[in-house]
PDB file of C-alpha atoms and ligand atoms in Angstrom:
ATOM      1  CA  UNK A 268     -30.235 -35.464  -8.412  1.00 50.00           C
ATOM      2  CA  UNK A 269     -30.800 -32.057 -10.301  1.00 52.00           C
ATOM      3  CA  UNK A 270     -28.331 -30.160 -10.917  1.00 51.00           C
ATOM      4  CA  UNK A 271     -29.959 -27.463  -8.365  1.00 53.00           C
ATOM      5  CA  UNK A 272     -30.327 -29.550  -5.457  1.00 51.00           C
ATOM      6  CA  UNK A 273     -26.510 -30.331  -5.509  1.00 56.00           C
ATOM      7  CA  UNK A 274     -24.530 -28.531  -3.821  1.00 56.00           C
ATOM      8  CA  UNK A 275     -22.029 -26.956  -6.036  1.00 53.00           C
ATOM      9  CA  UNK A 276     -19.271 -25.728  -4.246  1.00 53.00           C
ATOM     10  CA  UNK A 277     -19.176 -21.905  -3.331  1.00 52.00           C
ATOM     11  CA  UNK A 278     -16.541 -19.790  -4.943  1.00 49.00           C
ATOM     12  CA  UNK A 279     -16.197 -16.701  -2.689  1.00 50.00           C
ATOM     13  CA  UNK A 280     -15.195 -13.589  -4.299  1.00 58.00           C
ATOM     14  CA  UNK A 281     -14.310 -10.327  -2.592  1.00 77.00           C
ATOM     15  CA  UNK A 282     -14.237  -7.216  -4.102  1.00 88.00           C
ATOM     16  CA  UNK A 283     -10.961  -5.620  -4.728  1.00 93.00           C
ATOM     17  CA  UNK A 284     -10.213  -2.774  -1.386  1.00 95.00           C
ATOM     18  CA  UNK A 285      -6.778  -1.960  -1.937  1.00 97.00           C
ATOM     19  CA  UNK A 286      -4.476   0.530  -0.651  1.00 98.00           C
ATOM     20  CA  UNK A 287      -1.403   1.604  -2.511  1.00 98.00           C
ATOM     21  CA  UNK A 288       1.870   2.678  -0.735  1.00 98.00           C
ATOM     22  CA  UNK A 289       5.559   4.101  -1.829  1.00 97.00           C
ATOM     23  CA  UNK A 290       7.013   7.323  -2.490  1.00 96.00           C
ATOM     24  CA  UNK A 291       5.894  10.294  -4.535  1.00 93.00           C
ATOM     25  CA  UNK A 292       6.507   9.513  -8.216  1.00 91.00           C
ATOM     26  CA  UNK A 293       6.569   5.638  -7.327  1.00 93.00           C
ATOM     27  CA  UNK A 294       4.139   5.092  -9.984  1.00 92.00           C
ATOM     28  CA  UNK A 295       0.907   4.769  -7.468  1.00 94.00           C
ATOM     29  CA  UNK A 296      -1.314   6.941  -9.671  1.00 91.00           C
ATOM     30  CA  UNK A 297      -0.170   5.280 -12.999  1.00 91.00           C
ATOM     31  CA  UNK A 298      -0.694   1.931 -11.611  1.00 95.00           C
ATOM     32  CA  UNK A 299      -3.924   2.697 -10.223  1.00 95.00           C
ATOM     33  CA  UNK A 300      -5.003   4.052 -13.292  1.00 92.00           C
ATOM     34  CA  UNK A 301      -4.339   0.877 -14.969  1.00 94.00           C
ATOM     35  CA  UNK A 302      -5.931  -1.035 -12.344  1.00 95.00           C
ATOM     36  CA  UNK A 303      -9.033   0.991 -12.716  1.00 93.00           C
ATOM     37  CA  UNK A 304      -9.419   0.319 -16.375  1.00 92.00           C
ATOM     38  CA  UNK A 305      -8.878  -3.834 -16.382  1.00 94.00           C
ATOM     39  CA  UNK A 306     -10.882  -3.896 -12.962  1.00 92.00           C
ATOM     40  CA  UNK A 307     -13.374  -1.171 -12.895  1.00 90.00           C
ATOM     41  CA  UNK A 308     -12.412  -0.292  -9.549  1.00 92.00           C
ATOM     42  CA  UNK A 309     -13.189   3.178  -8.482  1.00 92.00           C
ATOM     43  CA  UNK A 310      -9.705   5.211  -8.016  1.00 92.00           C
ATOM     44  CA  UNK A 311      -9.773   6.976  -4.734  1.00 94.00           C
ATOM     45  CA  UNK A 312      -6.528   9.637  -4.769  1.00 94.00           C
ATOM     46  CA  UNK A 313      -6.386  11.802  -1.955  1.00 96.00           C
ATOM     47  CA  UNK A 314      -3.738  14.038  -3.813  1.00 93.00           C
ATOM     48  CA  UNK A 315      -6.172  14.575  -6.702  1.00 92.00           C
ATOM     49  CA  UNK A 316      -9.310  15.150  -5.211  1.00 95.00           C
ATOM     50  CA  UNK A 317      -7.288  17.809  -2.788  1.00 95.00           C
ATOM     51  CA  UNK A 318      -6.166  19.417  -6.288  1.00 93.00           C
ATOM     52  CA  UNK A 319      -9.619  19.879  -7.497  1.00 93.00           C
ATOM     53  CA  UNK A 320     -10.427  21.305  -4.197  1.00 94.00           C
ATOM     54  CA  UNK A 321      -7.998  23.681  -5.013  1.00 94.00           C
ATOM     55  CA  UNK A 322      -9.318  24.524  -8.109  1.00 92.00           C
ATOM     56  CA  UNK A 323     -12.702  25.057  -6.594  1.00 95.00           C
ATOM     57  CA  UNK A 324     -11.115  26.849  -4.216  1.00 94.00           C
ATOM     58  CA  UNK A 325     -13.369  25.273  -1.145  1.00 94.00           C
ATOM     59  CA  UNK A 326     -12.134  25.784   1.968  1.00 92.00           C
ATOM     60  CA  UNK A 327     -10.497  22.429   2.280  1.00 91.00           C
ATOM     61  CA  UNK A 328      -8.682  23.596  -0.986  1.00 93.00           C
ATOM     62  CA  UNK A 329      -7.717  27.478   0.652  1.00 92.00           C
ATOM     63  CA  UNK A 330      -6.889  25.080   3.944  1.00 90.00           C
ATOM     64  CA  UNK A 331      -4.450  22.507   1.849  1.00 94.00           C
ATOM     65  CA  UNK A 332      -2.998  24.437  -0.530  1.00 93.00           C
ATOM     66  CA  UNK A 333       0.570  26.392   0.978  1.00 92.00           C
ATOM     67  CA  UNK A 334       0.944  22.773   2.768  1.00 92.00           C
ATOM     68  CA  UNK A 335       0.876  21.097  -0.637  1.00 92.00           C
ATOM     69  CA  UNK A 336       2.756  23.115  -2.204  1.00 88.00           C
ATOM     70  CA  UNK A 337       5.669  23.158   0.253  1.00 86.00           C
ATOM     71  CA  UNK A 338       5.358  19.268   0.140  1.00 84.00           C
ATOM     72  CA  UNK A 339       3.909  19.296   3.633  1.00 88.00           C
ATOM     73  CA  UNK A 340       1.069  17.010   4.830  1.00 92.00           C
ATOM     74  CA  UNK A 341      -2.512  17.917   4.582  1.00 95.00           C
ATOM     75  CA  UNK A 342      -3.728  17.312   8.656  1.00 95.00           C
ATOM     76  CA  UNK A 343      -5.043  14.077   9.364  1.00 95.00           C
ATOM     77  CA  UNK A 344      -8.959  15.816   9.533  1.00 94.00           C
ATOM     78  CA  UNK A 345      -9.180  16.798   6.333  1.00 94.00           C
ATOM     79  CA  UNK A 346      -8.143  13.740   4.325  1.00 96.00           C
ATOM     80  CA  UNK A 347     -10.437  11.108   6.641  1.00 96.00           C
ATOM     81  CA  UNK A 348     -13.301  13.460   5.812  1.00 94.00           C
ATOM     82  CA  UNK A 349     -13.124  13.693   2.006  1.00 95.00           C
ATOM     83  CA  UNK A 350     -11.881   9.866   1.998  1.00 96.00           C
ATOM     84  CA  UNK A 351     -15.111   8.902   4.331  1.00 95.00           C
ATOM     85  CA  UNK A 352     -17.346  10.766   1.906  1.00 92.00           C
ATOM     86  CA  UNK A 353     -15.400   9.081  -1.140  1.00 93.00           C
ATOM     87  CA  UNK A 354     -15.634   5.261   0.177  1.00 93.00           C
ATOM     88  CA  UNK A 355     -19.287   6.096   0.922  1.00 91.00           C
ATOM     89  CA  UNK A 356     -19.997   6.949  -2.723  1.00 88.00           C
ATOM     90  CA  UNK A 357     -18.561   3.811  -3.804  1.00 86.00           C
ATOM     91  CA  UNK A 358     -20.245   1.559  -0.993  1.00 77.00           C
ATOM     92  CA  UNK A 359     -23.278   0.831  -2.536  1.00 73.00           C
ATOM     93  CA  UNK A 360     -21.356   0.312  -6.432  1.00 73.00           C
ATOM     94  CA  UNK A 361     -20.584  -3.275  -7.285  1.00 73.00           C
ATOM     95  CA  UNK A 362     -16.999  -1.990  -8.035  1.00 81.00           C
ATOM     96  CA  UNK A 363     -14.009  -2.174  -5.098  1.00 91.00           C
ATOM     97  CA  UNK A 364     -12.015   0.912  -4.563  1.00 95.00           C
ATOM     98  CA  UNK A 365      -7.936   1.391  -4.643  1.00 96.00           C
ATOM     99  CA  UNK A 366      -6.846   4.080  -2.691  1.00 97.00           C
ATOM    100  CA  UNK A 367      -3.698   5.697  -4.484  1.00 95.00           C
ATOM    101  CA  UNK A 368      -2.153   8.000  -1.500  1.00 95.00           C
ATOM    102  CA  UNK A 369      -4.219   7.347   1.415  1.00 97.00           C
ATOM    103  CA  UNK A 370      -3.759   6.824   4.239  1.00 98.00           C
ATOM    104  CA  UNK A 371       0.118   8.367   4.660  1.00 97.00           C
ATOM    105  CA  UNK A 372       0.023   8.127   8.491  1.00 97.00           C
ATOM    106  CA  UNK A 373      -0.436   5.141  11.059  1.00 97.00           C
ATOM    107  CA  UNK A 374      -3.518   7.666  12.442  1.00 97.00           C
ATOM    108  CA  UNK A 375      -4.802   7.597   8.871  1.00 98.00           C
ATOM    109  CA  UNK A 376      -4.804   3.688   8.657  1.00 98.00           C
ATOM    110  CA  UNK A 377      -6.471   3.113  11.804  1.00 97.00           C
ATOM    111  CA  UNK A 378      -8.855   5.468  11.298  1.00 97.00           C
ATOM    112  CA  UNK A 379     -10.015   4.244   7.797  1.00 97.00           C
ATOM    113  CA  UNK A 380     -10.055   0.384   9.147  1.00 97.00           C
ATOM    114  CA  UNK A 381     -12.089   1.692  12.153  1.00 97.00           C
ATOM    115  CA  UNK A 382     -14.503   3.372   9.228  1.00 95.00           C
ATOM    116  CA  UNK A 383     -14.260   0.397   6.825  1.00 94.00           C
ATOM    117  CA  UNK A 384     -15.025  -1.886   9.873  1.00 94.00           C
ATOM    118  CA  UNK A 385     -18.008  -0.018  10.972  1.00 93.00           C
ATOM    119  CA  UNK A 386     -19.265  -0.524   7.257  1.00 91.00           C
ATOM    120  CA  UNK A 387     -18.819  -4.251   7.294  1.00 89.00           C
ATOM    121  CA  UNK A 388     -16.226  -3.756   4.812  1.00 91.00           C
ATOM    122  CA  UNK A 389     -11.638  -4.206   4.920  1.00 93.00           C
ATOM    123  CA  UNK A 390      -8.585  -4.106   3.171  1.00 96.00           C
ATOM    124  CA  UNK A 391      -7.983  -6.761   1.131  1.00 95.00           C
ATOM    125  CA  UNK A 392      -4.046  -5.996   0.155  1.00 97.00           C
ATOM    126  CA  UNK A 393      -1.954  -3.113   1.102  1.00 98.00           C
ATOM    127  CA  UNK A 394       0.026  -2.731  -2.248  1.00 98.00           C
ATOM    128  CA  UNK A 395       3.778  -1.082  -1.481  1.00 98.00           C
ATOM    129  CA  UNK A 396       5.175  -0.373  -4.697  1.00 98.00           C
ATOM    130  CA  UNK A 397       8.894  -0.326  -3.685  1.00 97.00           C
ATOM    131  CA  UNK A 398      11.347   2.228  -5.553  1.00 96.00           C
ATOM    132  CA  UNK A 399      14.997   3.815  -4.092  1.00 95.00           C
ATOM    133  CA  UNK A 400      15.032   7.674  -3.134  1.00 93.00           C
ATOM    134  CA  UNK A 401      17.824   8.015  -6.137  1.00 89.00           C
ATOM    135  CA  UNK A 402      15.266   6.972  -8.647  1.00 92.00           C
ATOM    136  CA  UNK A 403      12.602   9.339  -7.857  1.00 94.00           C
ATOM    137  CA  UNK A 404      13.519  12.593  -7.738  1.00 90.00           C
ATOM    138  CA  UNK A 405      14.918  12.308 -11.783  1.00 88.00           C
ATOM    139  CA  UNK A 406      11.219  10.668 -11.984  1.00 89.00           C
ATOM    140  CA  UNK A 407       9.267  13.247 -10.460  1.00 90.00           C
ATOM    141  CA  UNK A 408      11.009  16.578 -11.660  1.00 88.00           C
ATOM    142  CA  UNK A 409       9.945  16.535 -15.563  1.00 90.00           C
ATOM    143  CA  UNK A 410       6.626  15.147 -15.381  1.00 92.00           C
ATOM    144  CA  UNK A 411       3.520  16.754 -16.326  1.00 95.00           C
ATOM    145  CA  UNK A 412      -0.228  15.027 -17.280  1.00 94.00           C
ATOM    146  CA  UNK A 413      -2.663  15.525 -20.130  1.00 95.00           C
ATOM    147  CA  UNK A 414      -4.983  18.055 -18.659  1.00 94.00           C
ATOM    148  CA  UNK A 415      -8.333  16.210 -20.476  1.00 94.00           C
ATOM    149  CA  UNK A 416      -7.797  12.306 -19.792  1.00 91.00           C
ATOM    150  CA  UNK A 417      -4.945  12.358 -17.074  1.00 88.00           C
ATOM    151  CA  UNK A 418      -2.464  10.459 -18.986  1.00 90.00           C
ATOM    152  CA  UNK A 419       1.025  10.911 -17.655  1.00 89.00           C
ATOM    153  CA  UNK A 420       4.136  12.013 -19.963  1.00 93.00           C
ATOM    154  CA  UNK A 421       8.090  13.001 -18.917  1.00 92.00           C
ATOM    155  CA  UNK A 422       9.819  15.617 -20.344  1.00 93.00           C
ATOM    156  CA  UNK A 423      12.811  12.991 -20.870  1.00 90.00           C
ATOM    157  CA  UNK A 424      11.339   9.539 -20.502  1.00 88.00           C
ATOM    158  CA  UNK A 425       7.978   9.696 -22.063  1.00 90.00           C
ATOM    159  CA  UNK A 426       7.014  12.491 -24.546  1.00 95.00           C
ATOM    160  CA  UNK A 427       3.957  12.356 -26.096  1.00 97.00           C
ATOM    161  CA  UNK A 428       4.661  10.931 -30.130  1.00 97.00           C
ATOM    162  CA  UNK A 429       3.068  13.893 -31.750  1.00 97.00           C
ATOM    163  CA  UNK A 430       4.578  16.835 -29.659  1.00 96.00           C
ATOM    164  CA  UNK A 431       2.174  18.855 -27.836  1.00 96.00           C
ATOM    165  CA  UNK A 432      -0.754  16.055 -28.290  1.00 97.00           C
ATOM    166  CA  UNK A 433      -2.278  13.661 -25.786  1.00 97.00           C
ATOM    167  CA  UNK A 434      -1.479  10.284 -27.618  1.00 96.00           C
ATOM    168  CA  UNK A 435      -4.675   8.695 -25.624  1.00 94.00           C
ATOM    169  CA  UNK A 436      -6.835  11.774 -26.188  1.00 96.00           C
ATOM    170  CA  UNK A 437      -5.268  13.803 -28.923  1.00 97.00           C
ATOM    171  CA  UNK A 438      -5.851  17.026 -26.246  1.00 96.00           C
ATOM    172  CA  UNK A 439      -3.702  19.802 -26.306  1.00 96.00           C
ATOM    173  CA  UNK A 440      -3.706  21.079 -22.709  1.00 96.00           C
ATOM    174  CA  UNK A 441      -0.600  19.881 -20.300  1.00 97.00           C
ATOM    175  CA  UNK A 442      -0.654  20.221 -16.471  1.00 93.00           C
ATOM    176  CA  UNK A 443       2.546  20.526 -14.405  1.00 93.00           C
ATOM    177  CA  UNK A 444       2.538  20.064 -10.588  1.00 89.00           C
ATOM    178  CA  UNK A 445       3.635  23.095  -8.391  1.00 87.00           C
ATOM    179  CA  UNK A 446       4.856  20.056  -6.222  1.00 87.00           C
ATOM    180  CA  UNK A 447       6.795  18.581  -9.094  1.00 88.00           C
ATOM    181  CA  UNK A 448      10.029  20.143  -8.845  1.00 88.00           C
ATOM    182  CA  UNK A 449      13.547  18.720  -7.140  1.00 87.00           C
ATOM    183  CA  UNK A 450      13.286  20.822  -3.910  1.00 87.00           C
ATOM    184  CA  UNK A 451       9.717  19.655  -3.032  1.00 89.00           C
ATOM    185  CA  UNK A 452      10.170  16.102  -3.849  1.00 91.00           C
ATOM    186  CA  UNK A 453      13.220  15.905  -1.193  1.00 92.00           C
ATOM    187  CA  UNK A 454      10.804  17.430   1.233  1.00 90.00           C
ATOM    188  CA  UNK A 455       8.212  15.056   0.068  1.00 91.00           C
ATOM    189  CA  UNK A 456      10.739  11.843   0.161  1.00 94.00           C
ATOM    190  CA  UNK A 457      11.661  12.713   3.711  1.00 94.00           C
ATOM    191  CA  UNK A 458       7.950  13.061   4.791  1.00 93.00           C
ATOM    192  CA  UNK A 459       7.147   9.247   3.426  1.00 95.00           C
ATOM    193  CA  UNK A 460      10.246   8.448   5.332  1.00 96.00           C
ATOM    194  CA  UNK A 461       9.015   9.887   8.423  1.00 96.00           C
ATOM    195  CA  UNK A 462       5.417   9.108   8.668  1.00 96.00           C
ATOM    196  CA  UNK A 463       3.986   6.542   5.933  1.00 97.00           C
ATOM    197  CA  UNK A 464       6.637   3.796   6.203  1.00 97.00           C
ATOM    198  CA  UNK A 465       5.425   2.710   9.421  1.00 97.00           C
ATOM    199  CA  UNK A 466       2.444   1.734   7.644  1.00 97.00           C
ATOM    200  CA  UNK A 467       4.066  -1.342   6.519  1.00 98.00           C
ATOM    201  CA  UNK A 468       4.691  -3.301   9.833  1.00 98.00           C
ATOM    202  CA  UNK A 469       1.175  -2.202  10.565  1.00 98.00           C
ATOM    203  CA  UNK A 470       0.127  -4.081   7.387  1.00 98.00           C
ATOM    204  CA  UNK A 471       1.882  -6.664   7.204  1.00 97.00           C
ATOM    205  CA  UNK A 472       0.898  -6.962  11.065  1.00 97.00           C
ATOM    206  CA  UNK A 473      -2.235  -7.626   9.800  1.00 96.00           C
ATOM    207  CA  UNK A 474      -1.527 -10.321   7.238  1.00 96.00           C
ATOM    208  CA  UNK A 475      -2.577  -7.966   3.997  1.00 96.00           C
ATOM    209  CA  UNK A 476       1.117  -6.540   3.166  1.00 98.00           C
ATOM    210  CA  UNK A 477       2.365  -7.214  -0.664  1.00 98.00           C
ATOM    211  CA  UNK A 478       5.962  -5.727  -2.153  1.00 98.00           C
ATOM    212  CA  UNK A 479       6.320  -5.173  -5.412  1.00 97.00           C
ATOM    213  CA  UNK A 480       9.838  -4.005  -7.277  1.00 97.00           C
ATOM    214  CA  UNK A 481       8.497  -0.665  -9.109  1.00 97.00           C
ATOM    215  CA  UNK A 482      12.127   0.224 -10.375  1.00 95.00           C
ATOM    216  CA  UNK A 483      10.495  -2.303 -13.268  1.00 95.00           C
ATOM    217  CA  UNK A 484       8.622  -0.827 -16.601  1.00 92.00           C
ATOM    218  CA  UNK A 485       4.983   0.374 -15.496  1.00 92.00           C
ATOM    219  CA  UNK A 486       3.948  -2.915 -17.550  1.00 95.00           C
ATOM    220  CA  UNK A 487       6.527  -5.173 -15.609  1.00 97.00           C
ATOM    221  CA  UNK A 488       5.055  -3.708 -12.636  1.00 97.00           C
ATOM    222  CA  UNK A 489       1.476  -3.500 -13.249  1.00 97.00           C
ATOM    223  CA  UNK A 490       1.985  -7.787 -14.089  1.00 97.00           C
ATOM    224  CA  UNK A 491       2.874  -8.371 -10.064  1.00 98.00           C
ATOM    225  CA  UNK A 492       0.054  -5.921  -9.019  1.00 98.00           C
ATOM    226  CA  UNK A 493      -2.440  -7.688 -11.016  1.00 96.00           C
ATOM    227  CA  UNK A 494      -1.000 -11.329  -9.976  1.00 96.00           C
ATOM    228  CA  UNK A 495      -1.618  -9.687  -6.046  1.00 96.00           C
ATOM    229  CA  UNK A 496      -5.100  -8.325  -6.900  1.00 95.00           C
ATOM    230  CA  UNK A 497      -6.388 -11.628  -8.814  1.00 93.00           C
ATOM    231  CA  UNK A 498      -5.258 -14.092  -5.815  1.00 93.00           C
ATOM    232  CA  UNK A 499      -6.972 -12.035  -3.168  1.00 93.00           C
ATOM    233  CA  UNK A 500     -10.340 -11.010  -4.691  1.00 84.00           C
ATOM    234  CA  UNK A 501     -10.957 -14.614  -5.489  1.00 59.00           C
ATOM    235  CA  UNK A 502     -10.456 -17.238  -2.504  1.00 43.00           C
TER     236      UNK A 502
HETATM  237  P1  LIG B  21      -0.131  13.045  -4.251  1.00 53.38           P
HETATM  238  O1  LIG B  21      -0.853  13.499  -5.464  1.00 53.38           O
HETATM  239  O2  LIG B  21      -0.666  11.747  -3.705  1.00 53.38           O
HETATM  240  O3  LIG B  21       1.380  13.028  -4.416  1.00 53.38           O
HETATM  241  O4  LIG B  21      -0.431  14.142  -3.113  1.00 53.38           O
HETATM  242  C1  LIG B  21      -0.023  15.483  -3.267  1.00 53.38           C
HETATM  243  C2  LIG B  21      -0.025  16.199  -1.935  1.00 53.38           C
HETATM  244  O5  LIG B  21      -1.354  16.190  -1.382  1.00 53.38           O
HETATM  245  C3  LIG B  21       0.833  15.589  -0.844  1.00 53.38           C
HETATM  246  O6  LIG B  21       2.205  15.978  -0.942  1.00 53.38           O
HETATM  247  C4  LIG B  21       0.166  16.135   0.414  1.00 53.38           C
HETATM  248  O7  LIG B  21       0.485  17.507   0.603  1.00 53.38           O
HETATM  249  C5  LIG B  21      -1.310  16.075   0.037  1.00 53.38           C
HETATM  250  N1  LIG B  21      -1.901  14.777   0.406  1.00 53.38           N
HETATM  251  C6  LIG B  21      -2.407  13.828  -0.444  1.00 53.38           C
HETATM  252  N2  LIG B  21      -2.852  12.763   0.243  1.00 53.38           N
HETATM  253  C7  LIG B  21      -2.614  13.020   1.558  1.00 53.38           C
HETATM  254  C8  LIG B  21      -2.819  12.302   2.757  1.00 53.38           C
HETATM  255  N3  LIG B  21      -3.357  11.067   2.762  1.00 53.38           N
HETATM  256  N4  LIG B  21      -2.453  12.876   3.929  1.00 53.38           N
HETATM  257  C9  LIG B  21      -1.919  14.114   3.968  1.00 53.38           C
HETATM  258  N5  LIG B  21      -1.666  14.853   2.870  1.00 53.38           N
HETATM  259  C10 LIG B  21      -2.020  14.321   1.658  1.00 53.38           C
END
């Protein structure tokens, strides 16, 4: 028979749609980052594109800005609108998406798998990235990223090797968080306590709930997120 009258057996592949979970300076963004470059997956992060509102000074940005800064959450409204728009720029892109925090509430997660279901489209792993409240405020207060490429440095565990230059992008412009400092982050920790953890019964609920130990190094870690993406893109 010729080879295209066989039937060859059908390897189904899904598109990476991945949500990433854990506390503020759990390593979501850095992860994400790396998980954008080896998959070309579109990085969706709420936090950032709330920032460059900011900058813009839109009125989402004038709206978000005291909450952010006082490590408060942004209401519900705001971040399903500029997440709807987001996913709906990626839709028609070959290329899945990871969101990198979104959604932070159980109102947020049902309302993007109500909008993901109405596009024919799902989660295909909810990503927790698992790290104790005593690592994270030592994590969080010190770091700052390169202003041109995003790369992220720590004033005690990661300095850049030429001081004062990006080693990815050899820039010379440094941005600190307003958010970044040991008061916020408790506020922060205790807000993730309060309203994002329950999104993990409600994933794994669903059957799409991974756990991965991000006390590791970001490559240790970024190793079990890739092992999670690979075996459920590809069934
Ligand atoms: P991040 O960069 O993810 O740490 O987010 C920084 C800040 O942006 C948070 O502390 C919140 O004030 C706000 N924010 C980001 N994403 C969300 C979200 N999904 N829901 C509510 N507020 C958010």
């Amino acid at each position: 028979m010729p080879l295209l009258e066989r039937k060859l057996p059908q390897i189904q592949t899904q598109m990476p749609q991945l949500v990433l979970i854990g506390p503020p300076g759990g390593g979501k963004g850095t992860q994400a980052r790396k998980l954008q470059h080896e998959f070309l997956l579109t990085q969706l992060s709420t936090g950032d594109m709330l920032r460059a509102a900011i900058a813009a000074q839109t009125a989402v940005g004038l709206r978000a800005k005291a909450l952010m800064d006082s490590g408060n959450f942004v209401p519900d409204d705001v971040v399903i609108g500029i997440v709807t728009v987001a996913i709906d720029k990626t839709r028609y892109s070959k290329n899945g998406f990871i969101l990198d925090g979104f959604p932070r509430t159980l109102h947020q997660a049902e309302a993007l798998d109500e909008m993901l279901a109405d596009r024919s489209m799902g989660i295909t792993a909810a990503i927790e990235i698992r790290v104790p409240d005593e690592m994270i405020v030592s994590r969080v207060d010190g770091r700052y990223t390169c202003a041109r490429c995003g790369e992220g440095y720590h004033d005690r565990f990661r300095r850049p090797k030429v001081a004062g230059r990006c080693d990815v992008c050899r820039g010379g412009d440094f941005i600190r968080r307003p958010d970044d400092n040991a008061d916020t982050v408790r506020a922060r920790l205790a807000t993730y306590h309060q309203q994002t953890t329950p999104l993990l019964p409600y994933y794994k609920d669903k059957g799409v709930l991974w756990v991965v130990d991000g006390t590791k190094s970001i490559d240790e870690v970024y190793s079990d997120v890739r092992k999670v993406v690979v075996s459920t893109s590809v069934g």
